């Protein structure tokens, strides 16, 4: 049994997991959680589980079992303008997570989680990181204005990728 409650869970046939990472009490750090909350407010997608992964940890490993596609939403330090949304897929995501200096506040933990999944044979073959450039990571429970404005774009880009993956599974 998982310690994480799905925000939105439907039939997991052709299982796709959307994992929102972040601490919603640390301003823009919580943007990944805000993205999955936005997605959960949209029309449900069969085969997609939307999960608030919080600040991540090895306990999320069980969530990857049986998943064939993983989309992670998180704040990513990319050196771009605050609120910039970037999608890193497959090998590009792996390279980002392998770099010596973490771009995502949770990048090291995410990299470790995916390494454990790789070792246990449950690494999803399709994976992507939807990164949003933070402006402010400090105590506070709201997103900065640039990130609040970019939330619908991030949600639409996530949904578009999920729809593409679902078409591939059909």
Short mmCIF file of C-alpha atoms in Angstrom, two decimals:
data_model
loop_
_atom_site.label_atom_id
_atom_site.label_comp_id
_atom_site.label_asym_id
_atom_site.label_seq_id
_atom_site.Cartn_x
_atom_site.Cartn_y
_atom_site.Cartn_z
CA UNK A 1 0.00 0.00 0.00
CA UNK A 2 1.33 3.40 -0.94
CA UNK A 3 1.67 6.26 1.52
CA UNK A 4 0.76 8.69 -1.27
CA UNK A 5 -2.86 9.26 -2.17
CA UNK A 6 -3.55 9.92 -5.82
CA UNK A 7 -5.05 13.29 -6.59
CA UNK A 8 -6.83 11.70 -9.50
CA UNK A 9 -6.81 8.01 -10.26
CA UNK A 10 -8.53 6.14 -13.02
CA UNK A 11 -8.18 2.68 -14.55
CA UNK A 12 -4.44 1.96 -14.73
CA UNK A 13 -4.51 -0.23 -17.82
CA UNK A 14 -1.71 1.12 -19.99
CA UNK A 15 -0.50 2.85 -16.84
CA UNK A 16 0.80 6.40 -17.09
CA UNK A 17 1.91 8.17 -13.91
CA UNK A 18 2.09 11.94 -13.55
CA UNK A 19 4.17 12.87 -10.53
CA UNK A 20 4.14 16.43 -9.21
CA UNK A 21 7.14 17.26 -7.04
CA UNK A 22 7.70 20.12 -4.67
CA UNK A 23 7.07 21.72 -1.33
CA UNK A 24 4.02 23.97 -1.59
CA UNK A 25 5.23 25.84 1.51
CA UNK A 26 8.37 26.98 -0.34
CA UNK A 27 6.87 29.24 -3.01
CA UNK A 28 7.90 28.27 -6.54
CA UNK A 29 9.40 25.00 -5.31
CA UNK A 30 5.83 23.68 -5.16
CA UNK A 31 5.06 24.29 -8.84
CA UNK A 32 5.09 20.57 -9.71
CA UNK A 33 2.33 19.95 -7.19
CA UNK A 34 0.38 22.89 -8.61
CA UNK A 35 0.70 21.37 -12.12
CA UNK A 36 -0.77 18.04 -11.00
CA UNK A 37 -3.56 19.84 -9.16
CA UNK A 38 -4.34 21.74 -12.38
CA UNK A 39 -4.38 18.44 -14.31
CA UNK A 40 -6.63 16.83 -11.72
CA UNK A 41 -9.13 19.62 -12.30
CA UNK A 42 -9.39 18.75 -16.00
CA UNK A 43 -11.39 15.97 -17.62
CA UNK A 44 -10.12 12.57 -16.44
CA UNK A 45 -7.88 10.56 -18.76
CA UNK A 46 -8.25 6.80 -18.76
CA UNK A 47 -5.05 5.03 -17.79
CA UNK A 48 -3.52 8.11 -16.13
CA UNK A 49 -2.77 8.44 -12.42
CA UNK A 50 -1.98 11.94 -11.14
CA UNK A 51 0.00 11.95 -7.90
CA UNK A 52 1.33 14.62 -5.53
CA UNK A 53 4.82 13.27 -4.83
CA UNK A 54 5.71 16.05 -2.40
CA UNK A 55 9.43 16.38 -1.82
CA UNK A 56 10.11 12.85 -3.09
CA UNK A 57 11.77 9.87 -1.52
CA UNK A 58 12.44 6.20 -2.00
CA UNK A 59 8.89 5.47 -0.85
CA UNK A 60 7.71 6.61 -4.28
CA UNK A 61 9.45 3.60 -5.86
CA UNK A 62 6.35 1.45 -5.36
CA UNK A 63 4.39 3.95 -7.47
CA UNK A 64 6.60 3.14 -10.49
CA UNK A 65 5.78 -0.57 -10.49
CA UNK A 66 3.76 -1.46 -13.57
CA UNK A 67 4.00 2.06 -15.01
CA UNK A 68 4.99 2.28 -18.67
CA UNK A 69 5.19 6.08 -18.88
CA UNK A 70 6.21 8.67 -16.29
CA UNK A 71 5.76 12.43 -16.47
CA UNK A 72 7.35 14.41 -13.64
CA UNK A 73 6.47 18.07 -13.09
CA UNK A 74 8.94 20.09 -11.02
CA UNK A 75 10.75 23.39 -10.61
CA UNK A 76 13.94 23.18 -12.71
CA UNK A 77 16.78 25.68 -12.55
CA UNK A 78 17.47 26.08 -16.27
CA UNK A 79 18.88 29.62 -16.33
CA UNK A 80 15.86 30.82 -18.31
CA UNK A 81 13.28 33.47 -17.53
CA UNK A 82 11.10 32.72 -14.51
CA UNK A 83 8.03 30.75 -15.52
CA UNK A 84 9.65 29.26 -18.66
CA UNK A 85 8.27 25.78 -19.26
CA UNK A 86 10.62 23.18 -20.75
CA UNK A 87 9.90 19.54 -21.54
CA UNK A 88 12.83 17.11 -21.24
CA UNK A 89 12.04 13.67 -22.69
CA UNK A 90 13.81 10.32 -22.55
CA UNK A 91 17.58 10.62 -22.97
CA UNK A 92 17.39 14.41 -22.61
CA UNK A 93 15.77 13.96 -19.19
CA UNK A 94 18.38 11.37 -18.23
CA UNK A 95 21.21 13.76 -19.20
CA UNK A 96 19.65 16.58 -17.18
CA UNK A 97 19.39 14.38 -14.11
CA UNK A 98 22.96 13.07 -14.55
CA UNK A 99 24.60 16.49 -14.55
CA UNK A 100 26.79 17.26 -11.55
CA UNK A 101 24.87 20.30 -10.38
CA UNK A 102 21.19 19.76 -9.74
CA UNK A 103 18.85 21.90 -11.83
CA UNK A 104 15.75 20.75 -10.01
CA UNK A 105 15.59 21.21 -6.29
CA UNK A 106 14.56 17.55 -6.20
CA UNK A 107 16.77 16.46 -9.10
CA UNK A 108 19.21 14.43 -7.00
CA UNK A 109 16.35 12.60 -5.28
CA UNK A 110 14.57 12.10 -8.60
CA UNK A 111 17.77 10.77 -10.18
CA UNK A 112 18.20 8.39 -7.24
CA UNK A 113 14.58 7.25 -7.48
CA UNK A 114 14.97 6.51 -11.20
CA UNK A 115 18.31 4.75 -10.59
CA UNK A 116 16.63 2.49 -8.01
CA UNK A 117 13.81 1.80 -10.48
CA UNK A 118 16.40 0.97 -13.15
CA UNK A 119 18.17 -1.47 -10.79
CA UNK A 120 14.87 -3.13 -9.84
CA UNK A 121 13.71 -3.37 -13.45
CA UNK A 122 10.73 -1.06 -13.06
CA UNK A 123 12.03 2.08 -14.82
CA UNK A 124 9.26 3.32 -17.12
CA UNK A 125 10.44 3.10 -20.74
CA UNK A 126 8.83 6.45 -21.56
CA UNK A 127 9.62 9.30 -19.22
CA UNK A 128 9.69 13.06 -19.29
CA UNK A 129 10.35 15.96 -16.96
CA UNK A 130 8.22 19.07 -17.32
CA UNK A 131 10.45 21.72 -15.80
CA UNK A 132 9.37 25.23 -14.85
CA UNK A 133 12.03 27.84 -14.11
CA UNK A 134 11.45 29.13 -10.56
CA UNK A 135 11.76 32.77 -9.54
CA UNK A 136 11.56 32.48 -5.76
CA UNK A 137 12.15 29.52 -3.50
CA UNK A 138 11.48 30.77 0.01
CA UNK A 139 8.91 30.28 2.72
CA UNK A 140 5.47 31.09 1.38
CA UNK A 141 2.48 29.17 0.10
CA UNK A 142 1.91 30.94 -3.20
CA UNK A 143 3.65 30.83 -6.55
CA UNK A 144 5.41 33.93 -7.85
CA UNK A 145 3.45 35.81 -10.53
CA UNK A 146 5.51 34.45 -13.48
CA UNK A 147 4.94 30.87 -12.34
CA UNK A 148 1.26 31.40 -11.59
CA UNK A 149 0.89 32.76 -15.13
CA UNK A 150 2.76 29.81 -16.66
CA UNK A 151 0.69 27.17 -14.85
CA UNK A 152 -1.97 26.80 -17.60
CA UNK A 153 0.75 26.44 -20.28
CA UNK A 154 2.53 23.81 -18.18
CA UNK A 155 -0.76 21.98 -17.67
CA UNK A 156 -1.61 22.08 -21.38
CA UNK A 157 1.86 20.82 -22.36
CA UNK A 158 1.58 18.00 -19.83
CA UNK A 159 -1.87 17.04 -21.07
CA UNK A 160 -0.70 17.13 -24.69
CA UNK A 161 2.15 14.73 -23.92
CA UNK A 162 -0.21 12.44 -21.98
CA UNK A 163 -2.62 12.38 -24.93
CA UNK A 164 0.28 11.51 -27.26
CA UNK A 165 1.35 8.65 -24.98
CA UNK A 166 -2.23 7.38 -24.76
CA UNK A 167 -2.48 7.37 -28.59
CA UNK A 168 0.75 5.33 -28.74
CA UNK A 169 -0.76 2.84 -26.28
CA UNK A 170 -3.99 2.47 -28.25
#
